[in-house]
Coordinates of C-alpha atoms and ligand atoms in Angstrom, one line a residue:
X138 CA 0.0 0.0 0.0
X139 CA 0.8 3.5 -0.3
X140 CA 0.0 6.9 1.4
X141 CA -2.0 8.1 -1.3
X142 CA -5.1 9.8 -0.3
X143 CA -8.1 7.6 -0.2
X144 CA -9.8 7.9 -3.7
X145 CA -13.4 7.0 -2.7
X146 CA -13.5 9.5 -0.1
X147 CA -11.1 12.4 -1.7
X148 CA -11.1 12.0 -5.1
X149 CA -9.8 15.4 -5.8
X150 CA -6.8 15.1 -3.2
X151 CA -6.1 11.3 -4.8
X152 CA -6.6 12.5 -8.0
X153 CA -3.7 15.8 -7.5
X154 CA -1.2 13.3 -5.9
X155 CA -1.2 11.0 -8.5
X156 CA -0.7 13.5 -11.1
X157 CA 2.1 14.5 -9.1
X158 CA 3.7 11.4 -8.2
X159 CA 3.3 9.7 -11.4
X160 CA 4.9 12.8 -13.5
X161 CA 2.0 13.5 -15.6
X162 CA 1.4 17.0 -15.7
X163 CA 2.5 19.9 -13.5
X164 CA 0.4 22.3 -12.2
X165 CA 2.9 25.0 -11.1
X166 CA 2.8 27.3 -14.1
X167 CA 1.6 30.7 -12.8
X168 CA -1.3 31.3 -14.6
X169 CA -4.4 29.7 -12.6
X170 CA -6.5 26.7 -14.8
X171 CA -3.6 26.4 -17.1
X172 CA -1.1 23.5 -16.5
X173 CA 2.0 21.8 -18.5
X174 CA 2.1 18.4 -19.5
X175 CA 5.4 16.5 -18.7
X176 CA 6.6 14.5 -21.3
X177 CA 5.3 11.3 -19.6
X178 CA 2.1 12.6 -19.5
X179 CA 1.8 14.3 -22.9
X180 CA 2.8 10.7 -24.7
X181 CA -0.5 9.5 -22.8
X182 CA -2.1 12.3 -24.3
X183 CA -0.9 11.9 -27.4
X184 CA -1.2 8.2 -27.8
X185 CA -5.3 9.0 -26.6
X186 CA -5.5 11.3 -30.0
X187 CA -3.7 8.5 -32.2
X188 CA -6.6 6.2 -31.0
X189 CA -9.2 9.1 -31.8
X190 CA -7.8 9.3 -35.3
X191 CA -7.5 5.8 -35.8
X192 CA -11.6 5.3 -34.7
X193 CA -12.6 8.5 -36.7
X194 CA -10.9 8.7 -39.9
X195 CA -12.8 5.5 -40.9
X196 CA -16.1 7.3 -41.1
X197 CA -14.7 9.9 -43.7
X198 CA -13.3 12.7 -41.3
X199 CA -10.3 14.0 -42.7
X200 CA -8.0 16.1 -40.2
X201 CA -7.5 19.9 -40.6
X202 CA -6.3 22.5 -38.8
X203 CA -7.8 26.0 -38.4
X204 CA -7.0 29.2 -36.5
X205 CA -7.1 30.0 -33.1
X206 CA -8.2 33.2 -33.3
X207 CA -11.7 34.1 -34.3
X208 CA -13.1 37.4 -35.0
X209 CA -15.5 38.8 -33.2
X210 CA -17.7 39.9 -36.6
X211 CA -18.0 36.1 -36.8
X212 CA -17.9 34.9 -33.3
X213 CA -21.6 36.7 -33.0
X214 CA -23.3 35.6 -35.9
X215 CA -25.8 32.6 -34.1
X216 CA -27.0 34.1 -31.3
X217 CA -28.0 31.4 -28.8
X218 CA -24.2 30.1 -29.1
X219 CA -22.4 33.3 -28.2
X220 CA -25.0 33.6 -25.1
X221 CA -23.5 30.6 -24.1
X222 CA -20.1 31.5 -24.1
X223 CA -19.8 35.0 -23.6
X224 CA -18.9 34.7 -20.1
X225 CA -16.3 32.3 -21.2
X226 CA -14.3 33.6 -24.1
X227 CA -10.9 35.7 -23.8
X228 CA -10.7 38.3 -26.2
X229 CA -7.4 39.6 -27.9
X230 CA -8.1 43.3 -28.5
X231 CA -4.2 44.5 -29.1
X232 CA -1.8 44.1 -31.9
X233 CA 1.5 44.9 -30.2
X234 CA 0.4 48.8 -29.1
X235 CA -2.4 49.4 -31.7
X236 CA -6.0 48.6 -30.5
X237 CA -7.7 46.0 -33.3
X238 CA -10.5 47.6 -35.2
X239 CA -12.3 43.9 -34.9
X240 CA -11.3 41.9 -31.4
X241 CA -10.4 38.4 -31.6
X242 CA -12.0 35.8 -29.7
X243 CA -9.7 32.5 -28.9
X244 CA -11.5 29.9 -29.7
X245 CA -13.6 28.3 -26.8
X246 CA -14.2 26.2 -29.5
X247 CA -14.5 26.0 -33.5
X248 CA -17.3 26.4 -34.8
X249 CA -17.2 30.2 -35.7
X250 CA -13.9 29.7 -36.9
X251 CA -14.7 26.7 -39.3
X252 CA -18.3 27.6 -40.4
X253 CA -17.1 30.5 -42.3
X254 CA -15.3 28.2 -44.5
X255 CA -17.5 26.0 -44.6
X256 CA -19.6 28.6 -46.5
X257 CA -17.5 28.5 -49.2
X258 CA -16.1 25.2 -49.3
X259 CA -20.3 23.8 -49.9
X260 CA -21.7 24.6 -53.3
X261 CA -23.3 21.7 -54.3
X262 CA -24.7 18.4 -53.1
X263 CA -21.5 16.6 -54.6
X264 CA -19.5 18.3 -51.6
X265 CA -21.5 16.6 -49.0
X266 CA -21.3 15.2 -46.8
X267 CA -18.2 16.8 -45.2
X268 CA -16.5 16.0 -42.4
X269 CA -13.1 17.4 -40.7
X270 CA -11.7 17.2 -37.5
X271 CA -9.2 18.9 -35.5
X272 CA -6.8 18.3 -32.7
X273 CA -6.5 21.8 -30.9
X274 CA -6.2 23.7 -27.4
X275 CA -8.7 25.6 -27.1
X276 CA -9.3 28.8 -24.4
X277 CA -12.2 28.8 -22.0
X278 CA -12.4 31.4 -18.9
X279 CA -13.6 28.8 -16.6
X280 CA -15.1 30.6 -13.3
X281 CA -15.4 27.3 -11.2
X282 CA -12.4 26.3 -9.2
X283 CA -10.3 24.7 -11.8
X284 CA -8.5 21.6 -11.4
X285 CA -5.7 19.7 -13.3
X286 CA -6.9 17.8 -16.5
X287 CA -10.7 17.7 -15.5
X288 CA -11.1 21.2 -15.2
X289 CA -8.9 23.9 -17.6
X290 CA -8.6 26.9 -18.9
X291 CA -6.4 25.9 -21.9
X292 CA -8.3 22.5 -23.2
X293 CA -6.6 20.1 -25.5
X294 CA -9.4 19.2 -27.6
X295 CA -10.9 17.1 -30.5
X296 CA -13.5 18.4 -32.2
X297 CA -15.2 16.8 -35.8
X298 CA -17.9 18.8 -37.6
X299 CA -19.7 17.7 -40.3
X300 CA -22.3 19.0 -43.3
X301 CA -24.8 16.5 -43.7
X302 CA -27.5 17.1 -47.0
X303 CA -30.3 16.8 -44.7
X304 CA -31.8 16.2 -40.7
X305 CA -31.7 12.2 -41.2
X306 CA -28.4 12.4 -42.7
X307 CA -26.9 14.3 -40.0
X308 CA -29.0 11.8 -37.2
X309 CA -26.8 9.0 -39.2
X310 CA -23.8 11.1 -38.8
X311 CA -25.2 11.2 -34.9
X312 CA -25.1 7.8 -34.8
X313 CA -22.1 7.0 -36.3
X314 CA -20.1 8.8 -34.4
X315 CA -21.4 7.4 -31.1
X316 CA -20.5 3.8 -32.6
X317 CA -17.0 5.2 -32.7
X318 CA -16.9 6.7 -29.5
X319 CA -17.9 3.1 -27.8
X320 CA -15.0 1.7 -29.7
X321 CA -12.5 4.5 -28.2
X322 CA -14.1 3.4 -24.7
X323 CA -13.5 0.3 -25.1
X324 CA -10.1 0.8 -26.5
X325 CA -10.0 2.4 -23.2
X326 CA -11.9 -0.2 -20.6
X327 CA -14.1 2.6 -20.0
X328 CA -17.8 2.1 -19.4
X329 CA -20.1 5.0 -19.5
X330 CA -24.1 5.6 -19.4
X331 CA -25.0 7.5 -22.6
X332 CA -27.4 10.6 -22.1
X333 CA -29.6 12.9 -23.9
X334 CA -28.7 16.3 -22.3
X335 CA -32.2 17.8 -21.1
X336 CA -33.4 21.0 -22.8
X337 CA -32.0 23.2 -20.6
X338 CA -28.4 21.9 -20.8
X339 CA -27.8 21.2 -24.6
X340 CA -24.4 22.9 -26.0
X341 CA -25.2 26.2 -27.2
X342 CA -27.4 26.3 -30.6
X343 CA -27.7 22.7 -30.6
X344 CA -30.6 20.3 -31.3
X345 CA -30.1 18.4 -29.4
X346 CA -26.9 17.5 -27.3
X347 CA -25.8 13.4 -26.8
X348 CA -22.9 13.1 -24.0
X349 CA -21.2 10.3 -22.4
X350 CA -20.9 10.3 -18.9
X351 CA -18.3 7.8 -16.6
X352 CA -19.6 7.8 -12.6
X353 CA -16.3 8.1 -11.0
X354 CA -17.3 7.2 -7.3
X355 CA -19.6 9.2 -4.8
X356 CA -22.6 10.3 -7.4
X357 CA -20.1 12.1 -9.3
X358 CA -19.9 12.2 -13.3
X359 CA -17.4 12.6 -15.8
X360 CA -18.5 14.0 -19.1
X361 CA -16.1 12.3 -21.5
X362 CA -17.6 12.8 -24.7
X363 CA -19.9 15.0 -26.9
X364 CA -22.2 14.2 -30.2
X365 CA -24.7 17.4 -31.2
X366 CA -27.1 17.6 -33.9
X367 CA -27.0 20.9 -34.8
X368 CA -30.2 21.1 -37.4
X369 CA -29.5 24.0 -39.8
X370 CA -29.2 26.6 -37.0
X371 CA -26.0 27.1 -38.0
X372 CA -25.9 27.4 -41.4
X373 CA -28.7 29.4 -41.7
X374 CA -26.6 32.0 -39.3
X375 CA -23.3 31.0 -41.8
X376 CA -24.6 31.1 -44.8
X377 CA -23.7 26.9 -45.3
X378 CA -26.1 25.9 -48.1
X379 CA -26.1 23.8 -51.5
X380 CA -27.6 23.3 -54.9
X381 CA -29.6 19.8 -54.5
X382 CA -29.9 17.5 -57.2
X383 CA -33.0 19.7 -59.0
X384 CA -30.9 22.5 -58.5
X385 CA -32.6 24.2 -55.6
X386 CA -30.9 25.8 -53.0
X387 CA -30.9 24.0 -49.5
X388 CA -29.0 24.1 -46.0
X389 CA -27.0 21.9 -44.9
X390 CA -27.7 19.9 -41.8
X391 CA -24.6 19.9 -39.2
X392 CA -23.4 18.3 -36.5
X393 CA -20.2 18.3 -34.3
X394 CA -18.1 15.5 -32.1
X395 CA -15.8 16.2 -29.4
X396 CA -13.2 14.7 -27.0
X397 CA -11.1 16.6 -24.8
X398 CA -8.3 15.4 -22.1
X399 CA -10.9 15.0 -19.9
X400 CA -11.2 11.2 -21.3
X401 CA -6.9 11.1 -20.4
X402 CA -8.7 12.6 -16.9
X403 CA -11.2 9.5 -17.0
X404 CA -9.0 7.2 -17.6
X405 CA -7.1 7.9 -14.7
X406 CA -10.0 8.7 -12.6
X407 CA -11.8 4.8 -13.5
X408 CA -9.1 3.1 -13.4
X409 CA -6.3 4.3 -10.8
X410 CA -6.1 2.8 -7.2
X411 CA -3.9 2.7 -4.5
X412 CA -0.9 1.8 -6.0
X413 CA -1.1 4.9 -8.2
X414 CA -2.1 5.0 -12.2
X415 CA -3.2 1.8 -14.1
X416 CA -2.9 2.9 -18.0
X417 CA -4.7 0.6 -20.1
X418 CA -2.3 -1.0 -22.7
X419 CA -3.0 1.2 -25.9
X420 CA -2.1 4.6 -24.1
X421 CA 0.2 3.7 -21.7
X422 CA 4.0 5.4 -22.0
X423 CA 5.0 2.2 -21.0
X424 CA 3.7 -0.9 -21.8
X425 CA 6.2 -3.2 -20.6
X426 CA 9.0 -2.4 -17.6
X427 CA 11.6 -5.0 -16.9
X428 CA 13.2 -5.4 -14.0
X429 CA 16.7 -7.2 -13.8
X430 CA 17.1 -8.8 -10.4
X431 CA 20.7 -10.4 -9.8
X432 CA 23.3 -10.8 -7.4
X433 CA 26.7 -8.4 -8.2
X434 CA 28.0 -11.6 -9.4
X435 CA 25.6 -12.0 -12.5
X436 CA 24.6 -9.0 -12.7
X437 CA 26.3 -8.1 -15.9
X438 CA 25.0 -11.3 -17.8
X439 CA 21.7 -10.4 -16.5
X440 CA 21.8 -7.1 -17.0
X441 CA 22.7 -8.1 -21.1
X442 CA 19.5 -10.8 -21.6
X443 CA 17.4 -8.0 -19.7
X444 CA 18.5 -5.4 -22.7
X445 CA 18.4 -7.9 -25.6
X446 CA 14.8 -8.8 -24.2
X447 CA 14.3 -5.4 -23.9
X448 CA 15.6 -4.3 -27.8
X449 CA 13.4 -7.2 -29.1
X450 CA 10.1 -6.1 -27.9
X451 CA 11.1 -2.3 -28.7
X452 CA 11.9 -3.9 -32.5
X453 CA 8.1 -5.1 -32.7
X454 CA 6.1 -1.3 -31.8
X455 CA 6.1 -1.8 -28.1
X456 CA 7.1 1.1 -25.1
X457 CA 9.5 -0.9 -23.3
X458 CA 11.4 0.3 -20.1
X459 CA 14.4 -1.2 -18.2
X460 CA 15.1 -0.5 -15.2
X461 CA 18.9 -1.1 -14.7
X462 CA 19.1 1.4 -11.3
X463 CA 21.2 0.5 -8.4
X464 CA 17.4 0.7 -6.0
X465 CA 15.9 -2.3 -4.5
X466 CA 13.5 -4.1 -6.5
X467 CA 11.1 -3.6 -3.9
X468 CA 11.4 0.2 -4.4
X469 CA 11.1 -0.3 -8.5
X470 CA 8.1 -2.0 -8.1
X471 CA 6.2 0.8 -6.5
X472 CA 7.4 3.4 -8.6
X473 CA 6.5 1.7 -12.0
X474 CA 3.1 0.8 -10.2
X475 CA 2.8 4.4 -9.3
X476 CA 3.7 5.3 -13.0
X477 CA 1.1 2.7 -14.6
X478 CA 2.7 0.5 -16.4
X479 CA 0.8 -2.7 -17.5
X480 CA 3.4 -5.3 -17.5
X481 CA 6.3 -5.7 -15.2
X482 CA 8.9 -8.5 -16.5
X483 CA 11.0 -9.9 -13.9
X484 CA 14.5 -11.2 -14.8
X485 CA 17.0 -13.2 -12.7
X486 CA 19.3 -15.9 -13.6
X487 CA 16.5 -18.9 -13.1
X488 CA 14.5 -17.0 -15.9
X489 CA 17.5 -17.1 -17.8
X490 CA 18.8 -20.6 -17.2
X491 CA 14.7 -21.7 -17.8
X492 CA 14.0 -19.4 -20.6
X493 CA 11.1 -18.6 -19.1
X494 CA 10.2 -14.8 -18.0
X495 CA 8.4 -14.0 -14.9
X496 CA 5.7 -11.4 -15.8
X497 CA 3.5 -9.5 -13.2
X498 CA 0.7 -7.2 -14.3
X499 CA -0.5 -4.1 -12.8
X500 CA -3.4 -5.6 -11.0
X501 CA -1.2 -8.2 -9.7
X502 CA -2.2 -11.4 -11.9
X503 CA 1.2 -13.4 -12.5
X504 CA 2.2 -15.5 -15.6
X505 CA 5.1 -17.0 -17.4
X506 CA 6.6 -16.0 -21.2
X507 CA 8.4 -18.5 -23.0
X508 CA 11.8 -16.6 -24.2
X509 CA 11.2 -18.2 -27.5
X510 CA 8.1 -17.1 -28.5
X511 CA 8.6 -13.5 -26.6
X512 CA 6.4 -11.2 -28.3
X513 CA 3.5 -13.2 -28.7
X514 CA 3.5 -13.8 -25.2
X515 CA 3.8 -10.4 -24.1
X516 CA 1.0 -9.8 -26.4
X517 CA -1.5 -12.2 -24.5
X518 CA -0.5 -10.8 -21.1
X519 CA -1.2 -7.4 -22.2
X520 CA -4.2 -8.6 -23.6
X521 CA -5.2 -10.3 -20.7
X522 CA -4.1 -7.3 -18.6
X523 CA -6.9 -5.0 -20.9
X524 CA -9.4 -8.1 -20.3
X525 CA -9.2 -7.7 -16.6
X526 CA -8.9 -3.7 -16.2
X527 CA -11.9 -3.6 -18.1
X528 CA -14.0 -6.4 -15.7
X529 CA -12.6 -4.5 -12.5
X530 CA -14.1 -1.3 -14.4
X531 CA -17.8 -2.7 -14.8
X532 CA -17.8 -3.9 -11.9
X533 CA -17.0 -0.7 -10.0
X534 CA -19.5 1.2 -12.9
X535 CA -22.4 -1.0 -11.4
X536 CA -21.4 -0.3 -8.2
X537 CA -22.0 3.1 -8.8
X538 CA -25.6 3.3 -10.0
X539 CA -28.6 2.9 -8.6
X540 CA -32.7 3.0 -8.9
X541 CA -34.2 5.4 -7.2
X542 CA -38.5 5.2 -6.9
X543 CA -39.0 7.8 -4.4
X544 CA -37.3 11.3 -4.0
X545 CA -35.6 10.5 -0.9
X546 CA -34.0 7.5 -2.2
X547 CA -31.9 9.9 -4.3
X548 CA -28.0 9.4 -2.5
X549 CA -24.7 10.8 -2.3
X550 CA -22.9 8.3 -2.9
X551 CA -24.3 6.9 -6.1
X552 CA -25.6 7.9 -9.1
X553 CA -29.1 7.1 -9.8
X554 CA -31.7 6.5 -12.5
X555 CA -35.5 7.6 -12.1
X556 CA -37.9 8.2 -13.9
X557 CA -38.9 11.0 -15.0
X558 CA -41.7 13.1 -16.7
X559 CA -39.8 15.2 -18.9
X560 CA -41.0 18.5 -17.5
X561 CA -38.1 20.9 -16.6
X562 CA -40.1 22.1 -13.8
X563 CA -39.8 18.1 -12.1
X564 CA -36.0 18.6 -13.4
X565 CA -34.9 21.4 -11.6
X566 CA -36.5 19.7 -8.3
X567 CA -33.4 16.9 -8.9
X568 CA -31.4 20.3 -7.9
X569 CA -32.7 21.2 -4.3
X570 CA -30.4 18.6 -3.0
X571 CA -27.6 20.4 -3.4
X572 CA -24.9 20.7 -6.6
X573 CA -26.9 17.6 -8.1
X574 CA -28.9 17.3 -10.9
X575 CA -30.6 15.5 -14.4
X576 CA -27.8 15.6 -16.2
X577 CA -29.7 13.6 -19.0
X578 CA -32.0 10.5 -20.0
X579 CA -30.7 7.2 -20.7
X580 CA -30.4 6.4 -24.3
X581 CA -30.7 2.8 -25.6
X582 CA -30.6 -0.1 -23.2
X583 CA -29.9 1.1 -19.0
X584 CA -26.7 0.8 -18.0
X585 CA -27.3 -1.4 -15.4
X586 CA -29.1 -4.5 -15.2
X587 CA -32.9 -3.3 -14.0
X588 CA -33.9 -6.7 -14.4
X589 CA -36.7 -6.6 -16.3
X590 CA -38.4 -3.5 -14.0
X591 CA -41.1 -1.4 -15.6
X592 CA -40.2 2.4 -15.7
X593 CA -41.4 3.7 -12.4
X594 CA -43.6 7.0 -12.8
X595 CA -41.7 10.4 -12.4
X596 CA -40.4 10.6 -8.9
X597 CA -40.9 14.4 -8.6
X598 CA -44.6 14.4 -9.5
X599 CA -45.8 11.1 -9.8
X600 CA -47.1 11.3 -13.3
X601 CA -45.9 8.9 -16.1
X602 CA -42.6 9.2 -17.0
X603 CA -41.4 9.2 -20.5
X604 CA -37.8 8.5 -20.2
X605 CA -34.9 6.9 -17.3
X606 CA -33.4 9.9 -16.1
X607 CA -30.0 9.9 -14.3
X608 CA -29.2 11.8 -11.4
X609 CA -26.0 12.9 -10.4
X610 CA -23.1 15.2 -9.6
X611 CA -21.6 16.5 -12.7
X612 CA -17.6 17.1 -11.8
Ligands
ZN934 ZN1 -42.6 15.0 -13.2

């Protein structure tokens, strides 16, 4: 064990330490909500987008890259979006001494920026649909207390927009994009419950808003992704429209995806422990650490299999560490636990004499690796690793929901489906307990197993309830 701070009962405390102990970011720079990313914890980041590209390019988004700053002339043209951002945005109104004639917004996000173009990219229905993505910071005045990863001021962010030809098109586009978020999830061994955002709480000139949401202990959530439907609201305000096969002029339907490093902050979140971090094996900086134990007497001999096992897993794609140091083992096992790292080989001079490697994963299951078939076998344990992290993450997900059929069955340390009559008056009632509320309603099957229970009536008003609602915390 170590003295990290409980994580069921100070999340926040846990969740600081590990970042700290494990190297990931650092949250000294002196400007408030804005941190740096060590190198250790940007290659997470940065392995996270590889996987984002890898599940997205596949549905035709190709990757772009557009400016950061956006001018205000643009910035206002759809209305209920600016209202949602206004108090958000940080504007750039000097050019070294000379006041701008038009201030610049930096992005909170891209849609101003890309819409524009958009406008002139779209002439006829041959251009559609059209999809691009980008891989960006963007800048967002955030006035709650910030904190490291989950909540910044400087975002690393993924963000795909699309032009659809009409409203079923772009509920396709909806659709398809969800499918590739549960495959990034998986990728990940993260469950989530997936949510229609109520009314009230839809991104800002949306349809309507889909997000998926991790509970992440306590009746805390974790929004880790974002699908809108953006109807034409938007290109009627940008001017996005089309000649359609009969040569009439329509508008395009939109709608947008995004990702931020709050999934790195999930991941973390779901899956750390006492020990420290537990990466799953497709973003983790290390995959494999290896660990020579001898006596000074073999130590060199060791110490040469240890890199030649080493140089042969490197040879075949994997993030391979070896830890040659003078510590105790004892001492390099905690800090690679602390640090994450899936697989920990052990090699001594019985490993060597047997050809057979001692391998120890992060949860602690043990197995053996024939030398001769190395790779193969380091595969299997790291897929077996990804097989378990992901068992030990449902089962901590159903843990952490709950039915509630009467108001007062609503608790703090859960998250909980009711049901619910739609109304936002019954809503807002979810709210008088506190910083909780309906943060959406269940779409497709309940995340947990109801077993076979009719939808109770809404719990606020007792009237019939048209959807599951969940309940919770947002973080
Ligand atoms: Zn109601």
């Amino acid at each position: 064990m170590t003295d990290l701070p409980d994580k069921e009962h100070a999340f926040l405390d846990w969740f600081n330490e590990v970042l700290e102990r494990a190297n990931v970011s650092d949250k000294r720079y002196p400007v408030k909500g804005l941190n740096v990313w060590t190198p250790f914890g940007f290659k997470a980041l940065s392995l996270m987008d590889r996987l984002i590209r890898e599940k997205v390019e596949p549905l035709g988004y190709q990757e772009t890259a557009f400016p950061t700053l956006i001018p205000d002339t643009e910035f206002q043209k759809e209305g209920k979006h600016i209202k949602g951002f206004e108090e958000e945005v940080y504007w750039v109104t000097l050019g070294g001494k000379t006041p701008l004639d038009v201030r610049l917004a930096l992005r909170p996000t891209s849609e101003t920026a890309i819409y524009p173009m958009f406008s002139l990219w779209v002439r006829s229905h041959k251009d559609l649909p059209l999809r691009v993505y980008q891989i960006c910071n963007v800048f967002r005045y955030e006035t709650k207390t910030t904190r490291p990863i989950l909540r910044v001021r400087e975002i690393h962010f993924f963000e795909g927009h699309t032009v659809q030809l009409g409203e079923a098109e772009a509920e396709a586009q909806v659709q398809a994009d969800l499918g590739s978020f549960l495959a990034i999830a998986d990728a990940l061994c993260l469950p989530y419950i997936k949510n229609k955002r109520p009314e009230w709480d839809k991104f800002a000139g949306a349809f309507y808003s889909v997000a998926c949401d991790l509970p992440i202990g306590g009746n805390r959530t974790l929004q880790i992704g974002t699908v809108h439907h953006y109807k034409d609201n938007f290109a009627k305000a940008f001017n996005i429209c089309y000649e359609d096969k009969d040569g009439e002029q329509k508008f395009g339907h939109q709608t947008t995806y995004g990702i931020s490093e709050r999934l790195l902050g999930a991941v973390i979140a779901m899956h750390g422990d006492d020990h420290g971090l537990v990466w799953p094996s497709i973003i983790a900086p290390v995959q494999v650490v290896i660990i020579p134990i001898a006596r000074e007497s073999d130590a060199r001999s060791v110490n040469d299999f240890a890199q030649d096992v080493q140089r042969k897993l490197m040879a075949e794609g994997l993030r391979v560490a070896l830890d040659a140091s003078d510590e105790r083992p004892g001492a390099k096992y905690y800090a690679w636990e602390m640090k994450g790292v899936p697989l920990r080989i052990e090699i001594g001079p019985r490993e060597i004499k047997d050809n057979k490697l001692s391998a120890v994963n992060r949860l602690g299951e043990r197995s053996k690796i024939p030398g001769e078939d190395l790779m193969a076998g380091v595969a299997e344990a790291l897929e077996a690793f990804d097989a378990s992290l992901r068992k030990r993450a449902d089962s901590a997900f159903q843990e952490r929901i709950t039915i509630a059929r009467e108001e007062d069955e609503l608790k703090d340390d859960v998250v909980s489906l009711v049901g619910w009559c739609g109304s936002e008056e019954c809503g807002k009632k979810a709210e008088k307990g506190g910083d909780r509320s309906i943060i959406g309603t269940v779409m497709g099957e309940l995340p947990i197993d109801a077993k076979g229970m009719a939808r109770p009536s809404c719990i606020f008003c007792g009237n019939d309830s048209s959807a599951w609602a969940v309940v919770s915390r947002p973080l």
